[in-house]
Coordinates of C-alpha atoms and ligand atoms in Angstrom, one line a residue:
X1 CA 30.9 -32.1 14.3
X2 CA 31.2 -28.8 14.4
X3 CA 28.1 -26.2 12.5
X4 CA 28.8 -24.7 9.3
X5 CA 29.1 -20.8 9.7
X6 CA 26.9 -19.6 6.9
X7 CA 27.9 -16.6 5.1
X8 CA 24.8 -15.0 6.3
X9 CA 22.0 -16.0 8.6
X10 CA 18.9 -14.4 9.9
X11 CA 18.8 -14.4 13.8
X12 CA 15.0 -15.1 14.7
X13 CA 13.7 -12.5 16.9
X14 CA 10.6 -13.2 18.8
X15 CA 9.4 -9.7 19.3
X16 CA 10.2 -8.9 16.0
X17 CA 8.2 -11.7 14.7
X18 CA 5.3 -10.6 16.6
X19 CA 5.6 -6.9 15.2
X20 CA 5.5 -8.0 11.0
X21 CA 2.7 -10.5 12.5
X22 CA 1.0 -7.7 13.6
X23 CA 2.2 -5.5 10.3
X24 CA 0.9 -7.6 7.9
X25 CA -2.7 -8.1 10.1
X26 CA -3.0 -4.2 9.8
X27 CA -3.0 -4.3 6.2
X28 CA -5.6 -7.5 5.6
X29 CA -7.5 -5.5 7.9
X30 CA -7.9 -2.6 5.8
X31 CA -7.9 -4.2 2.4
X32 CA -5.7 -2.1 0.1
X33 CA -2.5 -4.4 -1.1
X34 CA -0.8 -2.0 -3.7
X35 CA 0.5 1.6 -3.1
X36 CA -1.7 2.9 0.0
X37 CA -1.2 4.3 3.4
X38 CA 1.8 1.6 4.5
X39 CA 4.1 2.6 1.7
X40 CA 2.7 6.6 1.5
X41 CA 3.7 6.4 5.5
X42 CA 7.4 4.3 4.2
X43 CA 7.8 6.9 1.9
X44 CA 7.7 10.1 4.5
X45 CA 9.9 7.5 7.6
X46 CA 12.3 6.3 5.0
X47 CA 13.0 10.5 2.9
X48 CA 13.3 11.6 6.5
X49 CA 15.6 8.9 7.2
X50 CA 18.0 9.5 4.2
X51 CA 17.6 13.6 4.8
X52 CA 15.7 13.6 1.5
X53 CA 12.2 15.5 0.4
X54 CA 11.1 12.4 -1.0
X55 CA 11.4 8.5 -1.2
X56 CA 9.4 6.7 -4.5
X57 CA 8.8 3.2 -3.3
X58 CA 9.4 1.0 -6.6
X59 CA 9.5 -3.1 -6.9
X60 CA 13.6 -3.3 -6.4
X61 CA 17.0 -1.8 -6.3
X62 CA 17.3 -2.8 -10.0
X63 CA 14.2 -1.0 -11.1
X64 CA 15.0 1.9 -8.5
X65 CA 18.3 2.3 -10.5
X66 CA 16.4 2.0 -13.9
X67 CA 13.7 4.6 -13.1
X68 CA 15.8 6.9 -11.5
X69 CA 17.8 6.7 -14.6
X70 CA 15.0 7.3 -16.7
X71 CA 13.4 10.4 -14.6
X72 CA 16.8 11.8 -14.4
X73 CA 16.9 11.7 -18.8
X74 CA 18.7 9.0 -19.5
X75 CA 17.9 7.6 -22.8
X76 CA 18.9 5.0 -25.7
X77 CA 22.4 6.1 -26.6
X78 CA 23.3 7.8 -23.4
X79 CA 26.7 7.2 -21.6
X80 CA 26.8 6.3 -17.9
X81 CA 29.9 6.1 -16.0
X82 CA 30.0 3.7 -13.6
X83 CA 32.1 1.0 -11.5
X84 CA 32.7 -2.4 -13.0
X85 CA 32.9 -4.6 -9.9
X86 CA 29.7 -4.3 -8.5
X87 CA 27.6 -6.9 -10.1
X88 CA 26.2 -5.5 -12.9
X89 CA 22.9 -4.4 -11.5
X90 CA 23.9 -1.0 -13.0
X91 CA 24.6 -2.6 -16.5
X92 CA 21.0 -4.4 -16.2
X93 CA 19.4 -0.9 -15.5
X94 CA 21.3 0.5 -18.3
X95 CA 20.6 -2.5 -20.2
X96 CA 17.0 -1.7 -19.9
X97 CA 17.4 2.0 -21.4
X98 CA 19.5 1.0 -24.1
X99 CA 22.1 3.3 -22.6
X100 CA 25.8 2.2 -22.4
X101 CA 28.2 2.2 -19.9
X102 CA 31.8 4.0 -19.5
X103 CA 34.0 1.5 -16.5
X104 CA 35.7 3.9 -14.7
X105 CA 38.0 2.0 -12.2
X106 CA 37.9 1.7 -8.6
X107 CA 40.7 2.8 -5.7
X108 CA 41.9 1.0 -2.9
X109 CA 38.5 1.2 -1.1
X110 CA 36.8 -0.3 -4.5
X111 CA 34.4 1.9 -4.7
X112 CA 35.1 4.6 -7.6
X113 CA 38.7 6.4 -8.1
X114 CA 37.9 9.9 -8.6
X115 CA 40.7 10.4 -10.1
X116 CA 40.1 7.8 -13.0
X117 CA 36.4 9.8 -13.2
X118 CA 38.3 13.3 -13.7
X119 CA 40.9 11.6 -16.0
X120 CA 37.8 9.9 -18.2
X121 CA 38.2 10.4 -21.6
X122 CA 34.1 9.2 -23.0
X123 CA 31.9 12.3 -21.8
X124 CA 29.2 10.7 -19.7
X125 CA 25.9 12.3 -19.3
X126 CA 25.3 10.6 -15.4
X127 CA 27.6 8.8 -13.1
X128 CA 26.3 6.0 -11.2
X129 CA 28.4 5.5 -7.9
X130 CA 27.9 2.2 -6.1
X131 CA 28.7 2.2 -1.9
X132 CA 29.8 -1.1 -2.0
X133 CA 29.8 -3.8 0.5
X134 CA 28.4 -1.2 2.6
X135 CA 31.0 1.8 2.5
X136 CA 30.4 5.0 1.0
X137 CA 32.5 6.1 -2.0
X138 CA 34.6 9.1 -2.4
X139 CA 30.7 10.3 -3.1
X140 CA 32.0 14.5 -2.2
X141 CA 35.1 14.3 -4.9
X142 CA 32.9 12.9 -7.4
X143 CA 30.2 15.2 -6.9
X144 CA 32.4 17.7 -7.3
X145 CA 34.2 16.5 -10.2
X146 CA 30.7 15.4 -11.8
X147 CA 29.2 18.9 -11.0
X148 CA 32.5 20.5 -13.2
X149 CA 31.2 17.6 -16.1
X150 CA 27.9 18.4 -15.9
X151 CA 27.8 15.0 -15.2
X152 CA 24.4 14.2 -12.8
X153 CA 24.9 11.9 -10.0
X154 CA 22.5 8.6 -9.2
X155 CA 23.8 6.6 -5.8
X156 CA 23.6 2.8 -5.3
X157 CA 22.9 2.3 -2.0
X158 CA 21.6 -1.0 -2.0
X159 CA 24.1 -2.3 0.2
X160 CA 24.7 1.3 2.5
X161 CA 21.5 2.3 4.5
X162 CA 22.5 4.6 6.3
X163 CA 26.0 5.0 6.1
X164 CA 27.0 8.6 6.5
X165 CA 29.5 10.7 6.2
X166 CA 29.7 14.4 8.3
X167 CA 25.9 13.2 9.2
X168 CA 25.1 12.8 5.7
X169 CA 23.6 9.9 4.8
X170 CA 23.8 7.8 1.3
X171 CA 21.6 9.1 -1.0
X172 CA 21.2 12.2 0.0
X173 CA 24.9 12.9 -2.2
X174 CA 23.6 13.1 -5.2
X175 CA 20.7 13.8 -7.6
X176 CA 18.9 10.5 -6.5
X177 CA 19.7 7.6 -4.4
X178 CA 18.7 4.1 -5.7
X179 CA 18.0 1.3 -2.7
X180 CA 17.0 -2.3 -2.7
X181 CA 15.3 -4.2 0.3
X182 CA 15.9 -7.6 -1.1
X183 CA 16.1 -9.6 2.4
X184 CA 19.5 -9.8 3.2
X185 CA 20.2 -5.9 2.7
X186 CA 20.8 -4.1 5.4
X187 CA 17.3 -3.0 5.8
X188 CA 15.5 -5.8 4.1
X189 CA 11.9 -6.5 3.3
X190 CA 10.4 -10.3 3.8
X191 CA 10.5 -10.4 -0.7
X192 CA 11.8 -7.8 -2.9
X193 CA 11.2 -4.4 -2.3
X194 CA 13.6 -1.0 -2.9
X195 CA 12.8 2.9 -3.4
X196 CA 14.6 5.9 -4.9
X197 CA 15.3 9.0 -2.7
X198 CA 15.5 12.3 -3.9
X199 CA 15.2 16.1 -2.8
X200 CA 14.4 17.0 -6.5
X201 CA 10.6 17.1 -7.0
X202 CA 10.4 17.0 -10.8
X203 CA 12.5 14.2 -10.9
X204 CA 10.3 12.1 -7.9
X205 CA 7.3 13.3 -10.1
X206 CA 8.4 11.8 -12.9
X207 CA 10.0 7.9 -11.0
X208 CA 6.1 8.4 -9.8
X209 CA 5.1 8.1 -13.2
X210 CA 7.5 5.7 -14.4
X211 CA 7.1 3.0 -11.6
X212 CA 3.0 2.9 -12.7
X213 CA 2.8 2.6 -16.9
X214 CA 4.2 6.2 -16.8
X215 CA 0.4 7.3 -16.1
X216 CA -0.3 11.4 -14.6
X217 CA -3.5 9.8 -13.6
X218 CA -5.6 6.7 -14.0
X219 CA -5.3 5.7 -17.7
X220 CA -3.6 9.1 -18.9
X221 CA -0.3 7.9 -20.0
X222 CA 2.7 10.9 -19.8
X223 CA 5.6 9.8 -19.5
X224 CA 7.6 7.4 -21.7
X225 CA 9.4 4.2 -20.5
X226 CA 7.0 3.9 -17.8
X227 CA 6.6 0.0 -16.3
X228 CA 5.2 -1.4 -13.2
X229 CA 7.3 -1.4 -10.8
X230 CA 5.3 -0.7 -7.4
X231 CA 5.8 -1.4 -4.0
X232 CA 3.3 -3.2 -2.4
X233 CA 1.4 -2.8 1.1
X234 CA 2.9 -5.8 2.9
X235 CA 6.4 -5.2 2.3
X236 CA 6.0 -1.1 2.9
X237 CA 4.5 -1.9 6.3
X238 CA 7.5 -5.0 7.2
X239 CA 10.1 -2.0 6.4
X240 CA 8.3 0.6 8.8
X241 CA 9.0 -2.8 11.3
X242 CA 12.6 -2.9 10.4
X243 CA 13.4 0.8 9.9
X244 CA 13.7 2.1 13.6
X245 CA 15.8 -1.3 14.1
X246 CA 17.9 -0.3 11.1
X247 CA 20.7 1.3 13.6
X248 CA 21.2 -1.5 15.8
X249 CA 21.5 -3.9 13.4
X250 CA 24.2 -1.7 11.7
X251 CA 26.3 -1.6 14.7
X252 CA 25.6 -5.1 14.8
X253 CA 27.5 -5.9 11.6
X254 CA 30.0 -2.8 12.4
X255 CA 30.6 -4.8 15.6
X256 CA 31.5 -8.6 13.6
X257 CA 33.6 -6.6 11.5
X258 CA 35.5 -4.8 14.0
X259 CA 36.1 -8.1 15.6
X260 CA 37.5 -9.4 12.7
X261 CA 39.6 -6.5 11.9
X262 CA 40.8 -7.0 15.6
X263 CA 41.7 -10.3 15.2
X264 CA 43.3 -10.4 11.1
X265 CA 45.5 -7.4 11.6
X266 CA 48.7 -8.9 11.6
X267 CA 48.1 -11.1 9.0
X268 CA 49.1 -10.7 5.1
X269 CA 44.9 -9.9 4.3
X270 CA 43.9 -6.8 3.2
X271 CA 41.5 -5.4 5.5
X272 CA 38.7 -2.7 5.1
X273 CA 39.2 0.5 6.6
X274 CA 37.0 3.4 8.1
X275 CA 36.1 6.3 9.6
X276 CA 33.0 6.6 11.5
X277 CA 29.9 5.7 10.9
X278 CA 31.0 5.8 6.3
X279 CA 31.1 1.9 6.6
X280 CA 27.5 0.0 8.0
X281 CA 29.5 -3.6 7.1
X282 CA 26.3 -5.0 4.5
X283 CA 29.7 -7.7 3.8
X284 CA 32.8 -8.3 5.3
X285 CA 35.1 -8.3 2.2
X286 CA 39.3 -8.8 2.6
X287 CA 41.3 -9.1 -0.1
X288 CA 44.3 -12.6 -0.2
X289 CA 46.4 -13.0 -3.2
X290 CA 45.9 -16.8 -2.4
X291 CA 42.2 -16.1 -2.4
X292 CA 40.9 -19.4 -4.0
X293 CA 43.5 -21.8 -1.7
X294 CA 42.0 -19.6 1.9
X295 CA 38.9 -19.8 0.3
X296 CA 38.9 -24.1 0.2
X297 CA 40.9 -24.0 3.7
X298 CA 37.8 -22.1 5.3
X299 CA 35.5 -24.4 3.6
X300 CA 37.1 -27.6 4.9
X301 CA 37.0 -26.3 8.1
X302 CA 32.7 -25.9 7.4
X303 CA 33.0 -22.0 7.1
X304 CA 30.9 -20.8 4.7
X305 CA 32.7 -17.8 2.3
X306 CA 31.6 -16.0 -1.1
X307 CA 32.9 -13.9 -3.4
X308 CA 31.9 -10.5 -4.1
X309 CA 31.8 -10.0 -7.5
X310 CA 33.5 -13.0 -9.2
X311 CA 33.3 -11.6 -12.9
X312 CA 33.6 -7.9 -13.3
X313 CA 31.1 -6.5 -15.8
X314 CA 33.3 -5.7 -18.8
X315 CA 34.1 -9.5 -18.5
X316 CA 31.0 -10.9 -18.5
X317 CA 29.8 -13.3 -21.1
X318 CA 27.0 -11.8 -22.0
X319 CA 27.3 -8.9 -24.7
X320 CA 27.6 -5.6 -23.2
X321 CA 28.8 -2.4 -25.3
X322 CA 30.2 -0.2 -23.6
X323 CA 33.5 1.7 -23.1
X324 CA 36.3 -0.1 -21.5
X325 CA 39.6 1.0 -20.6
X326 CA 42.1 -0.8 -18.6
X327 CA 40.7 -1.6 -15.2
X328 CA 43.7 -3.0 -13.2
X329 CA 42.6 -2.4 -10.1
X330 CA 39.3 -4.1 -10.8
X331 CA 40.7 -7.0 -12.8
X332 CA 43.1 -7.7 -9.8
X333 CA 40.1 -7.4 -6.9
X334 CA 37.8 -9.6 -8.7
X335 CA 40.7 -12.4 -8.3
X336 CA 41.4 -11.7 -4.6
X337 CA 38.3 -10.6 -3.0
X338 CA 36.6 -13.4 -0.2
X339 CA 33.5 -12.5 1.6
X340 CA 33.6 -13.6 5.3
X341 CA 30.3 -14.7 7.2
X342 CA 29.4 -11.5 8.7
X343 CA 25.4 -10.5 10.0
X344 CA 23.7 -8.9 12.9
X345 CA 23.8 -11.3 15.3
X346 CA 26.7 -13.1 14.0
X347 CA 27.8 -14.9 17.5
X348 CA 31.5 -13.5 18.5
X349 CA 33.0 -17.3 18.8
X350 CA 32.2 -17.9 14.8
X351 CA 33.8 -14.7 14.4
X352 CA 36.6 -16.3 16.4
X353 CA 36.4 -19.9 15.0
X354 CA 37.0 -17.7 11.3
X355 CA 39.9 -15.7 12.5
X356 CA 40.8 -18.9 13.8
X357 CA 41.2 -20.9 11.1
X358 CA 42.4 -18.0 8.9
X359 CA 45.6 -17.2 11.5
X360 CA 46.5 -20.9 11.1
X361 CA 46.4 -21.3 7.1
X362 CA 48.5 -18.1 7.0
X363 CA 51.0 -19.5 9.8
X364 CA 51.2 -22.8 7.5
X365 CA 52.9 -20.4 5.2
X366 CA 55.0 -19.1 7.3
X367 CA 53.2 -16.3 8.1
X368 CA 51.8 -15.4 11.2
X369 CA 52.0 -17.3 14.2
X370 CA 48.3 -19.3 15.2
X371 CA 47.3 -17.9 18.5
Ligands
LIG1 C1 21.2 -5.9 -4.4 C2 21.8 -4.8 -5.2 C3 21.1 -4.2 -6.3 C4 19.8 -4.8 -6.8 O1 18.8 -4.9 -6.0 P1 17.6 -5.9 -6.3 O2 16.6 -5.5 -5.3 O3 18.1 -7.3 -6.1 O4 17.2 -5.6 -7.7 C5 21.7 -3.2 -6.9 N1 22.9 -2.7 -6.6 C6 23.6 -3.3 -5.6 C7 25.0 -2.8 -5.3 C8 23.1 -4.4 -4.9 O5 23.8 -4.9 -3.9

């Protein structure tokens, strides 16, 4: 029998083995665990990476989002607009604050409309713009549109390191960018790990504060709201591993997806589309208005799918206040969004064996023809 194709997979890599080995014997050597020379050293590679004056290394992309939140001013009772379809991570942050979220719908690329930003009626005091699935939003318009609100501008770009746009990279958009290293990011740590970026000093000064009890210095409390939420010497040093590798294995997911976009463009899916380098393929999402019937075909042919976000936040059971306006677009994604198996390394004949069996459920239709 056939494998199963997982959804995602880590390829083992020998010599990259050997390198965290070697990582993680640096830092038992030296004896320091929690914020030392491995994540001070992170913090300069990965800021210089983004094209940002700073980088605070923090627990995870939810706490990233949280503190950056909370050094940027956001307090109990604030309003955050934000996108409803990307797994409530924001909300959780928000949450956390006791500040409320505003759902602004998403376009065709679901990532935020601008135009339902502009047309907004709640005043927000920040906007939180997700990249999702690995594709940077209309991040310029809403800048722009944010800058006219006096709206600030937090990035999630847990699932876009390093996507760019005109050489830009994500994060470096708006006031602060917000990343997570949970392992099967596109730069992932071996545990939970993520940072905020920045080129605003007062506001890295004060996520500095915030990710350690809020202290100035040892046991002198300033700030408010402060936590711990540190990134720790093992996982710094296994991202200064995986950081220079960050680009190939980018254009190793660019290249699955290509493949697939290759091979599914005559059929009735909606594909995602790019330009450049704005799309670093963290998932391989198409849309199928017979979503949940593909969905069983794939997985009775042992090919693993999953959905991307199943439940959009404003429908989730758990109470959330917040301010909700009609989100057709999202509403109609979250019913035909499928994640295809899609990671550096992926070999091209599962990419194959998935077009494969896609093809032929949509030429059972009546569709296209199988090739
Ligand atoms: C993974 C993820 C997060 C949260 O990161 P954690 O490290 O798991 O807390 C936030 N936002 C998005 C879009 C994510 O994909």
């Amino acid at each position: 029998m056939m494998d199963r194709v997982p959804v995602f997979a880590f390829v083992r890599d020998a010599e990259l083995d050997q390198s965290l080995a070697a990582a993680a014997l640096r830092v038992t050597a030296r004896g320091q665990y929690v914020l030392g020379e491995e994540v001070a050293a992170f913090e300069r590679e990965f800021a210089d990476f983004c094209g940002t004056a700073q980088c605070v290394g923090v627990a995870n992309g939810t706490d990233a989002l949280e503190i950056a939140l909370r050094a940027a001013g956001i307090d109990r009772g604030d309003r955050v607009a934000t996108v409803a379809n990307a797994g409530y991570y924001t909300c959780a942050a928000l949450g956390a604050i006791g500040a409320e979220p505003v759902f602004i719908d998403v376009d065709e690329t679901l990532t935020m409309a601008p135009d339902a930003l502009q047309a907004a009626q709640a005043d927000a005091k920040a906007v939180v713009v997700t990249h999702l699935y690995g594709r940077l939003a209309a991040i310029e318009r809403i800048c722009a549109i944010a800058a006219r609100r006096r709206m600030l501008v937090i990035e999630d770009c847990a699932q876009a390191h390093g996507a760019a746009r005109s050489g830009k990279r994500a994060g470096s958009f708006g006031l602060a960018g917000c990343f997570s290293f949970y392992p099967t990011k596109n730069l992932g740590a071996l545990g939970d790990a993520g940072a905020i970026v920045t080129s605003n000093l007062e506001l890295a000064a004060r996520a500095t504060a915030l990710r350690q009890y809020g202290w100035n210095a040892k046991y002198d409390v300033e700030q408010a709201g402060g936590r711990n939420s540190r990134l720790d010497e093992l996982q710094a040093a296994f991202l200064r591993v995986k950081l220079p590798r960050l680009a190939s294995m980018n254009a190793a997911r660019v290249a699955v997806a290509r493949r697939y976009c290759e091979g599914l463009r005559d059929t009735d899916l909606v594909l995602p589309q790019w330009y450049g380098d704005e799309y670093v393929a963290h998932l391989f999402v198409v849309r199928a208005k017979d979503r949940d019937a593909l969905r069983a075909r794939l997985n009775d042919e042992r090919i693993d799918t999953a959905i991307h976000y199943p439940i959009p936040d404003h429908r989730q059971r758990v109470r959330t206040p917040c301010r909700t306006s009609d989100l057709p677009m999202t509403d109609a994604a979250c019913d035909q969004v499928l994640t295809l198996p899609c990671y550096p390394g992926m070999p091209a004949k599962s990419v194959d064996r998935v077009v494969n069996v896609v093809r032929r459920h949509h030429a059972a239709k009546g569709g296209v023809r199988a090739r």
